[in-house]
JSON list of C-alpha atoms in Angstrom, two decimals:
[
{"chain": "W", "resi": 19, "resn": "MET", "atom": "CA", "xyz": [88.64, 111.24, 124.53]},
{"chain": "W", "resi": 20, "resn": "ALA", "atom": "CA", "xyz": [90.43, 113.45, 122.33]},
{"chain": "W", "resi": 21, "resn": "GLY", "atom": "CA", "xyz": [90.71, 110.25, 119.63]},
{"chain": "W", "resi": 22, "resn": "ARG", "atom": "CA", "xyz": [87.02, 109.54, 119.62]},
{"chain": "W", "resi": 23, "resn": "LEU", "atom": "CA", "xyz": [86.01, 112.98, 119.10]},
{"chain": "W", "resi": 24, "resn": "HIS", "atom": "CA", "xyz": [89.05, 113.28, 116.11]},
{"chain": "W", "resi": 25, "resn": "ARG", "atom": "CA", "xyz": [87.21, 110.31, 114.54]},
{"chain": "W", "resi": 26, "resn": "LEU", "atom": "CA", "xyz": [83.72, 111.98, 115.10]},
{"chain": "W", "resi": 27, "resn": "ALA", "atom": "CA", "xyz": [84.64, 114.51, 113.37]},
{"chain": "W", "resi": 28, "resn": "ALA", "atom": "CA", "xyz": [86.24, 112.84, 110.35]},
{"chain": "W", "resi": 29, "resn": "SER", "atom": "CA", "xyz": [82.63, 110.89, 110.02]},
{"chain": "W", "resi": 30, "resn": "LEU", "atom": "CA", "xyz": [80.92, 114.14, 110.41]},
{"chain": "W", "resi": 31, "resn": "ALA", "atom": "CA", "xyz": [83.24, 115.95, 107.33]},
{"chain": "W", "resi": 32, "resn": "LEU", "atom": "CA", "xyz": [82.58, 112.69, 105.45]},
{"chain": "W", "resi": 33, "resn": "LEU", "atom": "CA", "xyz": [78.88, 112.90, 105.84]},
{"chain": "W", "resi": 34, "resn": "GLY", "atom": "CA", "xyz": [78.91, 116.49, 104.58]},
{"chain": "W", "resi": 35, "resn": "ALA", "atom": "CA", "xyz": [80.78, 115.36, 101.36]},
{"chain": "W", "resi": 36, "resn": "THR", "atom": "CA", "xyz": [78.36, 112.67, 100.97]},
{"chain": "W", "resi": 37, "resn": "VAL", "atom": "CA", "xyz": [75.87, 115.19, 100.80]},
{"chain": "W", "resi": 38, "resn": "GLY", "atom": "CA", "xyz": [77.67, 117.54, 98.58]},
{"chain": "W", "resi": 39, "resn": "GLY", "atom": "CA", "xyz": [78.71, 114.91, 96.45]},
{"chain": "W", "resi": 40, "resn": "ALA", "atom": "CA", "xyz": [81.77, 112.98, 97.68]},
{"chain": "W", "resi": 41, "resn": "GLU", "atom": "CA", "xyz": [84.72, 112.47, 95.42]},
{"chain": "W", "resi": 42, "resn": "PRO", "atom": "CA", "xyz": [86.10, 109.02, 95.77]},
{"chain": "W", "resi": 43, "resn": "LEU", "atom": "CA", "xyz": [88.71, 108.85, 98.25]},
{"chain": "W", "resi": 44, "resn": "ARG", "atom": "CA", "xyz": [92.58, 107.99, 95.99]},
{"chain": "W", "resi": 45, "resn": "LEU", "atom": "CA", "xyz": [94.39, 105.34, 97.12]},
{"chain": "W", "resi": 46, "resn": "ALA", "atom": "CA", "xyz": [97.42, 104.06, 96.62]},
{"chain": "W", "resi": 47, "resn": "VAL", "atom": "CA", "xyz": [97.30, 100.38, 97.38]},
{"chain": "W", "resi": 48, "resn": "ALA", "atom": "CA", "xyz": [100.35, 97.65, 96.83]},
{"chain": "W", "resi": 49, "resn": "SER", "atom": "CA", "xyz": [99.55, 94.99, 94.47]},
{"chain": "W", "resi": 50, "resn": "ASN", "atom": "CA", "xyz": [99.69, 91.91, 96.64]},
{"chain": "W", "resi": 51, "resn": "PHE", "atom": "CA", "xyz": [96.46, 93.28, 98.60]},
{"chain": "W", "resi": 52, "resn": "PHE", "atom": "CA", "xyz": [94.43, 93.62, 95.50]},
{"chain": "W", "resi": 53, "resn": "SER", "atom": "CA", "xyz": [92.67, 90.40, 96.58]},
{"chain": "W", "resi": 54, "resn": "ALA", "atom": "CA", "xyz": [92.12, 91.68, 100.27]},
{"chain": "W", "resi": 55, "resn": "PHE", "atom": "CA", "xyz": [90.82, 94.79, 99.21]},
{"chain": "W", "resi": 56, "resn": "VAL", "atom": "CA", "xyz": [88.02, 93.45, 96.93]},
{"chain": "W", "resi": 57, "resn": "ARG", "atom": "CA", "xyz": [86.50, 92.05, 99.82]},
{"chain": "W", "resi": 58, "resn": "ILE", "atom": "CA", "xyz": [86.50, 94.73, 102.15]},
{"chain": "W", "resi": 59, "resn": "GLU", "atom": "CA", "xyz": [86.19, 97.96, 100.20]},
{"chain": "W", "resi": 60, "resn": "GLY", "atom": "CA", "xyz": [82.38, 97.40, 99.69]},
{"chain": "W", "resi": 61, "resn": "GLY", "atom": "CA", "xyz": [81.96, 97.87, 103.66]},
{"chain": "W", "resi": 62, "resn": "PHE", "atom": "CA", "xyz": [83.46, 101.44, 103.64]},
{"chain": "W", "resi": 63, "resn": "PRO", "atom": "CA", "xyz": [80.59, 104.08, 103.12]},
{"chain": "W", "resi": 64, "resn": "GLU", "atom": "CA", "xyz": [81.84, 106.27, 100.49]},
{"chain": "W", "resi": 65, "resn": "PRO", "atom": "CA", "xyz": [83.48, 105.64, 97.19]},
{"chain": "W", "resi": 66, "resn": "LEU", "atom": "CA", "xyz": [86.94, 104.45, 96.45]},
{"chain": "W", "resi": 67, "resn": "GLN", "atom": "CA", "xyz": [89.26, 104.87, 93.76]},
{"chain": "W", "resi": 68, "resn": "PRO", "atom": "CA", "xyz": [92.29, 102.61, 94.27]},
{"chain": "W", "resi": 69, "resn": "ALA", "atom": "CA", "xyz": [95.38, 102.55, 91.95]},
{"chain": "W", "resi": 70, "resn": "TYR", "atom": "CA", "xyz": [97.89, 99.42, 92.40]},
{"chain": "W", "resi": 71, "resn": "GLY", "atom": "CA", "xyz": [101.41, 99.10, 91.56]},
{"chain": "W", "resi": 72, "resn": "SER", "atom": "CA", "xyz": [104.86, 97.92, 93.58]},
{"chain": "W", "resi": 73, "resn": "SER", "atom": "CA", "xyz": [105.30, 99.83, 96.97]},
{"chain": "W", "resi": 74, "resn": "GLY", "atom": "CA", "xyz": [108.30, 101.69, 95.50]},
{"chain": "W", "resi": 75, "resn": "LEU", "atom": "CA", "xyz": [106.45, 102.74, 92.30]},
{"chain": "W", "resi": 76, "resn": "LEU", "atom": "CA", "xyz": [103.54, 104.18, 94.45]},
{"chain": "W", "resi": 77, "resn": "HIS", "atom": "CA", "xyz": [105.90, 105.85, 96.75]},
{"chain": "W", "resi": 78, "resn": "ALA", "atom": "CA", "xyz": [107.97, 107.49, 93.76]},
{"chain": "W", "resi": 79, "resn": "GLN", "atom": "CA", "xyz": [104.53, 108.68, 92.40]},
{"chain": "W", "resi": 80, "resn": "ILE", "atom": "CA", "xyz": [103.70, 110.48, 95.63]},
{"chain": "W", "resi": 81, "resn": "VAL", "atom": "CA", "xyz": [106.96, 112.18, 96.08]},
{"chain": "W", "resi": 82, "resn": "GLN", "atom": "CA", "xyz": [106.61, 113.55, 92.69]},
{"chain": "W", "resi": 83, "resn": "GLY", "atom": "CA", "xyz": [103.14, 114.78, 93.39]},
{"chain": "W", "resi": 84, "resn": "ARG", "atom": "CA", "xyz": [100.49, 112.38, 92.16]},
{"chain": "W", "resi": 85, "resn": "PRO", "atom": "CA", "xyz": [97.40, 113.12, 94.14]},
{"chain": "W", "resi": 86, "resn": "PHE", "atom": "CA", "xyz": [96.70, 110.44, 96.65]},
{"chain": "W", "resi": 87, "resn": "ASP", "atom": "CA", "xyz": [94.80, 110.37, 99.71]},
{"chain": "W", "resi": 88, "resn": "VAL", "atom": "CA", "xyz": [95.82, 107.28, 101.29]},
{"chain": "W", "resi": 89, "resn": "PHE", "atom": "CA", "xyz": [99.04, 104.85, 100.85]},
{"chain": "W", "resi": 90, "resn": "LEU", "atom": "CA", "xyz": [98.68, 100.97, 101.87]},
{"chain": "W", "resi": 91, "resn": "SER", "atom": "CA", "xyz": [101.93, 99.51, 101.33]},
{"chain": "W", "resi": 92, "resn": "ALA", "atom": "CA", "xyz": [103.46, 96.45, 101.58]},
{"chain": "W", "resi": 93, "resn": "ASP", "atom": "CA", "xyz": [106.24, 97.66, 104.06]},
{"chain": "W", "resi": 94, "resn": "LYS", "atom": "CA", "xyz": [107.15, 100.17, 106.44]},
{"chain": "W", "resi": 95, "resn": "ALA", "atom": "CA", "xyz": [110.02, 101.56, 105.22]},
{"chain": "W", "resi": 96, "resn": "ARG", "atom": "CA", "xyz": [108.12, 103.83, 102.25]},
{"chain": "W", "resi": 97, "resn": "PRO", "atom": "CA", "xyz": [105.58, 105.45, 104.45]},
{"chain": "W", "resi": 98, "resn": "MET", "atom": "CA", "xyz": [108.09, 106.35, 107.45]},
{"chain": "W", "resi": 99, "resn": "ALA", "atom": "CA", "xyz": [110.08, 108.07, 104.35]},
{"chain": "W", "resi": 100, "resn": "LEU", "atom": "CA", "xyz": [106.77, 109.84, 103.63]},
{"chain": "W", "resi": 101, "resn": "VAL", "atom": "CA", "xyz": [106.08, 110.99, 107.23]},
{"chain": "W", "resi": 102, "resn": "ARG", "atom": "CA", "xyz": [109.77, 112.20, 107.95]},
{"chain": "W", "resi": 103, "resn": "SER", "atom": "CA", "xyz": [109.65, 114.26, 104.96]},
{"chain": "W", "resi": 104, "resn": "GLY", "atom": "CA", "xyz": [106.19, 115.78, 105.52]},
{"chain": "W", "resi": 105, "resn": "ARG", "atom": "CA", "xyz": [104.26, 114.30, 102.96]},
{"chain": "W", "resi": 106, "resn": "ALA", "atom": "CA", "xyz": [102.27, 111.79, 105.24]},
{"chain": "W", "resi": 107, "resn": "VAL", "atom": "CA", "xyz": [101.14, 111.71, 108.66]},
{"chain": "W", "resi": 108, "resn": "ARG", "atom": "CA", "xyz": [99.75, 108.35, 110.99]},
{"chain": "W", "resi": 109, "resn": "PRO", "atom": "CA", "xyz": [101.58, 105.38, 110.24]},
{"chain": "W", "resi": 110, "resn": "VAL", "atom": "CA", "xyz": [99.82, 102.12, 111.16]},
{"chain": "W", "resi": 111, "resn": "VAL", "atom": "CA", "xyz": [99.87, 98.31, 110.42]},
{"chain": "W", "resi": 112, "resn": "TYR", "atom": "CA", "xyz": [96.59, 97.13, 108.55]},
{"chain": "W", "resi": 113, "resn": "ALA", "atom": "CA", "xyz": [98.32, 93.97, 107.38]},
{"chain": "W", "resi": 114, "resn": "LYS", "atom": "CA", "xyz": [101.22, 91.31, 108.13]},
{"chain": "W", "resi": 115, "resn": "GLY", "atom": "CA", "xyz": [101.85, 89.26, 104.58]},
{"chain": "W", "resi": 116, "resn": "ARG", "atom": "CA", "xyz": [102.99, 86.00, 104.15]},
{"chain": "W", "resi": 117, "resn": "LEU", "atom": "CA", "xyz": [104.90, 84.63, 101.37]},
{"chain": "W", "resi": 118, "resn": "ALA", "atom": "CA", "xyz": [104.50, 81.72, 99.36]},
{"chain": "W", "resi": 119, "resn": "LEU", "atom": "CA", "xyz": [105.71, 79.97, 95.96]},
{"chain": "W", "resi": 120, "resn": "LEU", "atom": "CA", "xyz": [103.16, 78.99, 93.63]},
{"chain": "W", "resi": 121, "resn": "VAL", "atom": "CA", "xyz": [104.45, 76.12, 91.02]},
{"chain": "W", "resi": 122, "resn": "ASN", "atom": "CA", "xyz": [102.57, 75.13, 87.66]},
{"chain": "W", "resi": 123, "resn": "GLU", "atom": "CA", "xyz": [104.22, 71.64, 87.18]},
{"chain": "W", "resi": 124, "resn": "GLY", "atom": "CA", "xyz": [105.15, 69.33, 90.32]},
{"chain": "W", "resi": 125, "resn": "GLN", "atom": "CA", "xyz": [104.57, 69.76, 94.01]},
{"chain": "W", "resi": 126, "resn": "ALA", "atom": "CA", "xyz": [105.55, 73.16, 95.50]},
{"chain": "W", "resi": 127, "resn": "SER", "atom": "CA", "xyz": [108.52, 72.67, 98.29]},
{"chain": "W", "resi": 128, "resn": "GLY", "atom": "CA", "xyz": [112.01, 74.01, 99.36]},
{"chain": "W", "resi": 129, "resn": "ALA", "atom": "CA", "xyz": [112.96, 71.02, 97.58]},
{"chain": "W", "resi": 130, "resn": "TRP", "atom": "CA", "xyz": [111.38, 71.86, 94.38]},
{"chain": "W", "resi": 131, "resn": "LEU", "atom": "CA", "xyz": [113.51, 74.93, 94.05]},
{"chain": "W", "resi": 132, "resn": "GLU", "atom": "CA", "xyz": [116.98, 72.37, 93.67]},
{"chain": "W", "resi": 133, "resn": "GLY", "atom": "CA", "xyz": [116.06, 71.71, 90.06]},
{"chain": "W", "resi": 134, "resn": "LYS", "atom": "CA", "xyz": [116.46, 74.01, 87.24]},
{"chain": "W", "resi": 135, "resn": "ARG", "atom": "CA", "xyz": [113.82, 76.54, 87.86]},
{"chain": "W", "resi": 136, "resn": "ARG", "atom": "CA", "xyz": [112.87, 79.68, 86.49]},
{"chain": "W", "resi": 137, "resn": "VAL", "atom": "CA", "xyz": [111.55, 81.56, 89.10]},
{"chain": "W", "resi": 138, "resn": "ALA", "atom": "CA", "xyz": [109.47, 84.98, 89.21]},
{"chain": "W", "resi": 139, "resn": "ILE", "atom": "CA", "xyz": [110.00, 87.02, 91.92]},
{"chain": "W", "resi": 140, "resn": "ALA", "atom": "CA", "xyz": [108.83, 90.99, 91.89]},
{"chain": "W", "resi": 141, "resn": "ASN", "atom": "CA", "xyz": [111.25, 93.55, 91.84]},
{"chain": "W", "resi": 142, "resn": "PRO", "atom": "CA", "xyz": [113.53, 93.24, 95.02]},
{"chain": "W", "resi": 143, "resn": "GLN", "atom": "CA", "xyz": [114.29, 97.11, 95.22]},
{"chain": "W", "resi": 144, "resn": "THR", "atom": "CA", "xyz": [110.50, 98.21, 95.01]},
{"chain": "W", "resi": 145, "resn": "ALA", "atom": "CA", "xyz": [108.41, 95.36, 96.28]},
{"chain": "W", "resi": 146, "resn": "PRO", "atom": "CA", "xyz": [108.56, 93.79, 99.63]},
{"chain": "W", "resi": 147, "resn": "TYR", "atom": "CA", "xyz": [107.68, 90.61, 98.45]},
{"chain": "W", "resi": 148, "resn": "GLY", "atom": "CA", "xyz": [110.56, 90.49, 95.88]},
{"chain": "W", "resi": 149, "resn": "ARG", "atom": "CA", "xyz": [112.92, 91.38, 98.70]},
{"chain": "W", "resi": 150, "resn": "ALA", "atom": "CA", "xyz": [111.57, 88.62, 100.93]},
{"chain": "W", "resi": 151, "resn": "ALA", "atom": "CA", "xyz": [111.66, 86.03, 97.75]},
{"chain": "W", "resi": 152, "resn": "GLU", "atom": "CA", "xyz": [115.27, 87.00, 97.47]},
{"chain": "W", "resi": 153, "resn": "GLU", "atom": "CA", "xyz": [115.98, 86.55, 101.18]},
{"chain": "W", "resi": 154, "resn": "THR", "atom": "CA", "xyz": [114.41, 82.87, 100.95]},
{"chain": "W", "resi": 155, "resn": "LEU", "atom": "CA", "xyz": [116.39, 81.84, 97.93]},
{"chain": "W", "resi": 156, "resn": "ASP", "atom": "CA", "xyz": [119.53, 82.99, 99.93]},
{"chain": "W", "resi": 157, "resn": "ALA", "atom": "CA", "xyz": [118.48, 81.45, 102.73]},
{"chain": "W", "resi": 158, "resn": "LEU", "atom": "CA", "xyz": [118.05, 78.44, 101.04]},
{"chain": "W", "resi": 159, "resn": "GLY", "atom": "CA", "xyz": [121.06, 78.59, 98.38]},
{"chain": "W", "resi": 160, "resn": "ALA", "atom": "CA", "xyz": [118.98, 78.00, 95.53]},
{"chain": "W", "resi": 161, "resn": "LEU", "atom": "CA", "xyz": [120.56, 78.48, 91.97]},
{"chain": "W", "resi": 162, "resn": "VAL", "atom": "CA", "xyz": [117.26, 78.87, 90.02]},
{"chain": "W", "resi": 163, "resn": "GLN", "atom": "CA", "xyz": [117.01, 81.38, 87.05]},
{"chain": "W", "resi": 164, "resn": "ARG", "atom": "CA", "xyz": [115.30, 84.41, 88.45]},
{"chain": "W", "resi": 165, "resn": "ILE", "atom": "CA", "xyz": [112.59, 86.39, 86.34]},
{"chain": "W", "resi": 166, "resn": "THR", "atom": "CA", "xyz": [112.31, 89.72, 88.17]},
{"chain": "W", "resi": 167, "resn": "ALA", "atom": "CA", "xyz": [108.59, 91.10, 87.38]},
{"chain": "W", "resi": 168, "resn": "LEU", "atom": "CA", "xyz": [107.48, 94.61, 88.07]},
{"chain": "W", "resi": 169, "resn": "ASN", "atom": "CA", "xyz": [105.66, 93.34, 91.15]},
{"chain": "W", "resi": 170, "resn": "VAL", "atom": "CA", "xyz": [104.20, 91.14, 93.02]},
{"chain": "W", "resi": 171, "resn": "ALA", "atom": "CA", "xyz": [100.95, 90.76, 90.73]},
{"chain": "W", "resi": 172, "resn": "GLN", "atom": "CA", "xyz": [103.15, 90.39, 87.70]},
{"chain": "W", "resi": 173, "resn": "ALA", "atom": "CA", "xyz": [104.94, 87.50, 88.98]},
{"chain": "W", "resi": 174, "resn": "PHE", "atom": "CA", "xyz": [102.11, 85.59, 89.93]},
{"chain": "W", "resi": 175, "resn": "HIS", "atom": "CA", "xyz": [100.75, 86.01, 86.44]},
{"chain": "W", "resi": 176, "resn": "PHE", "atom": "CA", "xyz": [104.26, 84.77, 84.84]},
{"chain": "W", "resi": 177, "resn": "ALA", "atom": "CA", "xyz": [103.51, 81.29, 86.84]},
{"chain": "W", "resi": 178, "resn": "MET", "atom": "CA", "xyz": [99.62, 81.05, 85.85]},
{"chain": "W", "resi": 179, "resn": "SER", "atom": "CA", "xyz": [100.53, 81.47, 82.20]},
{"chain": "W", "resi": 180, "resn": "GLY", "atom": "CA", "xyz": [103.67, 79.23, 82.46]},
{"chain": "W", "resi": 181, "resn": "ALA", "atom": "CA", "xyz": [105.99, 82.28, 81.30]},
{"chain": "W", "resi": 182, "resn": "ALA", "atom": "CA", "xyz": [107.95, 80.85, 84.77]},
{"chain": "W", "resi": 183, "resn": "ASP", "atom": "CA", "xyz": [108.02, 77.37, 86.32]},
{"chain": "W", "resi": 184, "resn": "GLY", "atom": "CA", "xyz": [107.00, 79.04, 89.49]},
{"chain": "W", "resi": 185, "resn": "ALA", "atom": "CA", "xyz": [106.54, 82.44, 91.36]},
{"chain": "W", "resi": 186, "resn": "PHE", "atom": "CA", "xyz": [106.96, 83.88, 94.73]},
{"chain": "W", "resi": 187, "resn": "VAL", "atom": "CA", "xyz": [103.69, 85.86, 95.63]},
{"chain": "W", "resi": 188, "resn": "ALA", "atom": "CA", "xyz": [101.74, 86.80, 98.52]},
{"chain": "W", "resi": 189, "resn": "LEU", "atom": "CA", "xyz": [99.64, 84.14, 100.00]},
{"chain": "W", "resi": 190, "resn": "ALA", "atom": "CA", "xyz": [96.47, 86.22, 99.68]},
{"chain": "W", "resi": 191, "resn": "GLN", "atom": "CA", "xyz": [96.93, 86.21, 95.60]},
{"chain": "W", "resi": 192, "resn": "ILE", "atom": "CA", "xyz": [96.36, 82.12, 95.96]},
{"chain": "W", "resi": 193, "resn": "VAL", "atom": "CA", "xyz": [93.36, 82.25, 98.70]},
{"chain": "W", "resi": 194, "resn": "ALA", "atom": "CA", "xyz": [91.83, 84.45, 96.22]},
{"chain": "W", "resi": 195, "resn": "LEU", "atom": "CA", "xyz": [92.20, 81.92, 93.38]},
{"chain": "W", "resi": 196, "resn": "PRO", "atom": "CA", "xyz": [88.66, 79.99, 92.45]},
{"chain": "W", "resi": 197, "resn": "GLU", "atom": "CA", "xyz": [88.87, 75.87, 93.39]},
{"chain": "W", "resi": 198, "resn": "PRO", "atom": "CA", "xyz": [89.74, 73.95, 91.67]},
{"chain": "W", "resi": 199, "resn": "VAL", "atom": "CA", "xyz": [93.34, 75.60, 90.87]},
{"chain": "W", "resi": 200, "resn": "ALA", "atom": "CA", "xyz": [94.71, 72.79, 88.73]},
{"chain": "W", "resi": 201, "resn": "PRO", "atom": "CA", "xyz": [97.64, 72.39, 87.91]},
{"chain": "W", "resi": 202, "resn": "THR", "atom": "CA", "xyz": [99.10, 74.68, 90.52]},
{"chain": "W", "resi": 203, "resn": "SER", "atom": "CA", "xyz": [100.60, 73.88, 93.64]},
{"chain": "W", "resi": 204, "resn": "TYR", "atom": "CA", "xyz": [101.92, 75.91, 96.33]},
{"chain": "W", "resi": 205, "resn": "TRP", "atom": "CA", "xyz": [104.38, 76.26, 99.70]},
{"chain": "W", "resi": 206, "resn": "ILE", "atom": "CA", "xyz": [103.68, 78.47, 102.56]},
{"chain": "W", "resi": 207, "resn": "VAL", "atom": "CA", "xyz": [107.34, 79.94, 103.05]},
{"chain": "W", "resi": 208, "resn": "PRO", "atom": "CA", "xyz": [108.70, 79.47, 106.68]},
{"chain": "W", "resi": 209, "resn": "GLU", "atom": "CA", "xyz": [108.65, 82.98, 108.09]},
{"chain": "W", "resi": 210, "resn": "GLU", "atom": "CA", "xyz": [111.97, 82.22, 109.67]},
{"chain": "W", "resi": 211, "resn": "LEU", "atom": "CA", "xyz": [113.22, 82.69, 105.87]},
{"chain": "W", "resi": 212, "resn": "TYR", "atom": "CA", "xyz": [112.61, 86.29, 105.24]},
{"chain": "W", "resi": 213, "resn": "ALA", "atom": "CA", "xyz": [112.09, 89.26, 107.51]},
{"chain": "W", "resi": 214, "resn": "PRO", "atom": "CA", "xyz": [108.54, 89.97, 108.44]},
{"chain": "W", "resi": 215, "resn": "ILE", "atom": "CA", "xyz": [106.32, 91.57, 105.82]},
{"chain": "W", "resi": 216, "resn": "GLU", "atom": "CA", "xyz": [104.68, 94.50, 107.96]},
{"chain": "W", "resi": 217, "resn": "GLN", "atom": "CA", "xyz": [102.65, 96.46, 105.77]},
{"chain": "W", "resi": 218, "resn": "TRP", "atom": "CA", "xyz": [102.14, 99.83, 106.77]},
{"chain": "W", "resi": 219, "resn": "ALA", "atom": "CA", "xyz": [99.53, 102.74, 105.85]},
{"chain": "W", "resi": 220, "resn": "VAL", "atom": "CA", "xyz": [99.52, 106.51, 106.18]},
{"chain": "W", "resi": 221, "resn": "VAL", "atom": "CA", "xyz": [97.08, 109.49, 105.18]},
{"chain": "W", "resi": 222, "resn": "VAL", "atom": "CA", "xyz": [99.10, 111.57, 102.61]},
{"chain": "W", "resi": 223, "resn": "SER", "atom": "CA", "xyz": [98.98, 114.98, 103.48]},
{"chain": "W", "resi": 224, "resn": "GLY", "atom": "CA", "xyz": [97.08, 117.50, 101.46]},
{"chain": "W", "resi": 225, "resn": "GLY", "atom": "CA", "xyz": [94.19, 115.55, 99.93]},
{"chain": "W", "resi": 226, "resn": "ASP", "atom": "CA", "xyz": [91.34, 114.22, 102.00]},
{"chain": "W", "resi": 227, "resn": "GLU", "atom": "CA", "xyz": [92.93, 113.67, 105.04]},
{"chain": "W", "resi": 228, "resn": "ALA", "atom": "CA", "xyz": [89.29, 113.47, 106.93]},
{"chain": "W", "resi": 229, "resn": "GLY", "atom": "CA", "xyz": [88.43, 110.90, 104.81]},
{"chain": "W", "resi": 230, "resn": "ALA", "atom": "CA", "xyz": [91.56, 109.00, 104.65]},
{"chain": "W", "resi": 231, "resn": "GLU", "atom": "CA", "xyz": [91.46, 108.89, 108.71]},
{"chain": "W", "resi": 232, "resn": "ALA", "atom": "CA", "xyz": [88.43, 107.25, 108.57]},
{"chain": "W", "resi": 233, "resn": "LEU", "atom": "CA", "xyz": [89.40, 104.72, 106.12]},
{"chain": "W", "resi": 234, "resn": "LEU", "atom": "CA", "xyz": [92.09, 103.59, 108.33]},
{"chain": "W", "resi": 235, "resn": "ASP", "atom": "CA", "xyz": [89.66, 103.30, 111.29]},
{"chain": "W", "resi": 236, "resn": "TYR", "atom": "CA", "xyz": [87.67, 100.95, 108.99]},
{"chain": "W", "resi": 237, "resn": "LEU", "atom": "CA", "xyz": [90.87, 98.74, 108.37]},
{"chain": "W", "resi": 238, "resn": "ALA", "atom": "CA", "xyz": [91.35, 98.55, 112.09]},
{"chain": "W", "resi": 239, "resn": "GLU", "atom": "CA", "xyz": [87.78, 97.49, 113.11]},
{"chain": "W", "resi": 240, "resn": "ASP", "atom": "CA", "xyz": [87.43, 94.05, 114.28]},
{"chain": "W", "resi": 241, "resn": "GLY", "atom": "CA", "xyz": [85.20, 92.55, 110.89]},
{"chain": "W", "resi": 242, "resn": "THR", "atom": "CA", "xyz": [87.94, 94.40, 108.62]},
{"chain": "W", "resi": 243, "resn": "GLN", "atom": "CA", "xyz": [90.62, 92.62, 110.34]},
{"chain": "W", "resi": 244, "resn": "ALA", "atom": "CA", "xyz": [89.07, 89.43, 110.43]},
{"chain": "W", "resi": 245, "resn": "ALA", "atom": "CA", "xyz": [88.24, 89.54, 106.43]},
{"chain": "W", "resi": 246, "resn": "ILE", "atom": "CA", "xyz": [91.88, 90.39, 105.52]},
{"chain": "W", "resi": 247, "resn": "ARG", "atom": "CA", "xyz": [93.21, 87.39, 108.04]},
{"chain": "W", "resi": 248, "resn": "GLU", "atom": "CA", "xyz": [90.57, 85.17, 106.01]},
{"chain": "W", "resi": 249, "resn": "ALA", "atom": "CA", "xyz": [92.50, 86.89, 102.89]},
{"chain": "W", "resi": 250, "resn": "GLY", "atom": "CA", "xyz": [95.64, 85.17, 104.05]},
{"chain": "W", "resi": 251, "resn": "TYR", "atom": "CA", "xyz": [97.21, 87.99, 106.06]},
{"chain": "W", "resi": 252, "resn": "ARG", "atom": "CA", "xyz": [98.46, 87.73, 109.66]}
]
């Protein structure tokens, strides 16, 4: 009952803000979630202002004081660090990511990595998908030339543009590609090769916390979760 009353209060607060002219809800969104977010943002009744980047970069910006209302990270560690420091509340899992290898020539597979390949990965120090890519390469013993990208979106661009022979990306980025997609091929990396990619969200303290709570409720709705799964997530 308390939870329902809290959500009702948040909704009423949003309604009041709308009548008075709502400011966009400011979102820090992990790059991998771009295509999924485009699918679902239209179902939320209030204006949204997303900023995309690696989870590490966005986390650093929040710590440095950049104003955000919601942080949609690609990992658990950074949102929880914000909670422990008092900068955020209400940590929840909103998606579970899947890693894929995208190549622009040949048939993508674990065996493909045995050749002399230039493979782009997101920076493993700041991007969870980069960390997962590094874990996969180490597990396979693949001796490829690693090209470090700022984030998973840039790694994807390196592969699609031919700047790299392939890239480890989020499966969601591939699902979003128009058909037909040539000359690309992809391999869904077995999940036992890397630690689970649980993507957590938090309400950033000091912002529009009522609007942020409403957005997290929206992300948890059955219809929204179905759309997120269709976009390539668990």
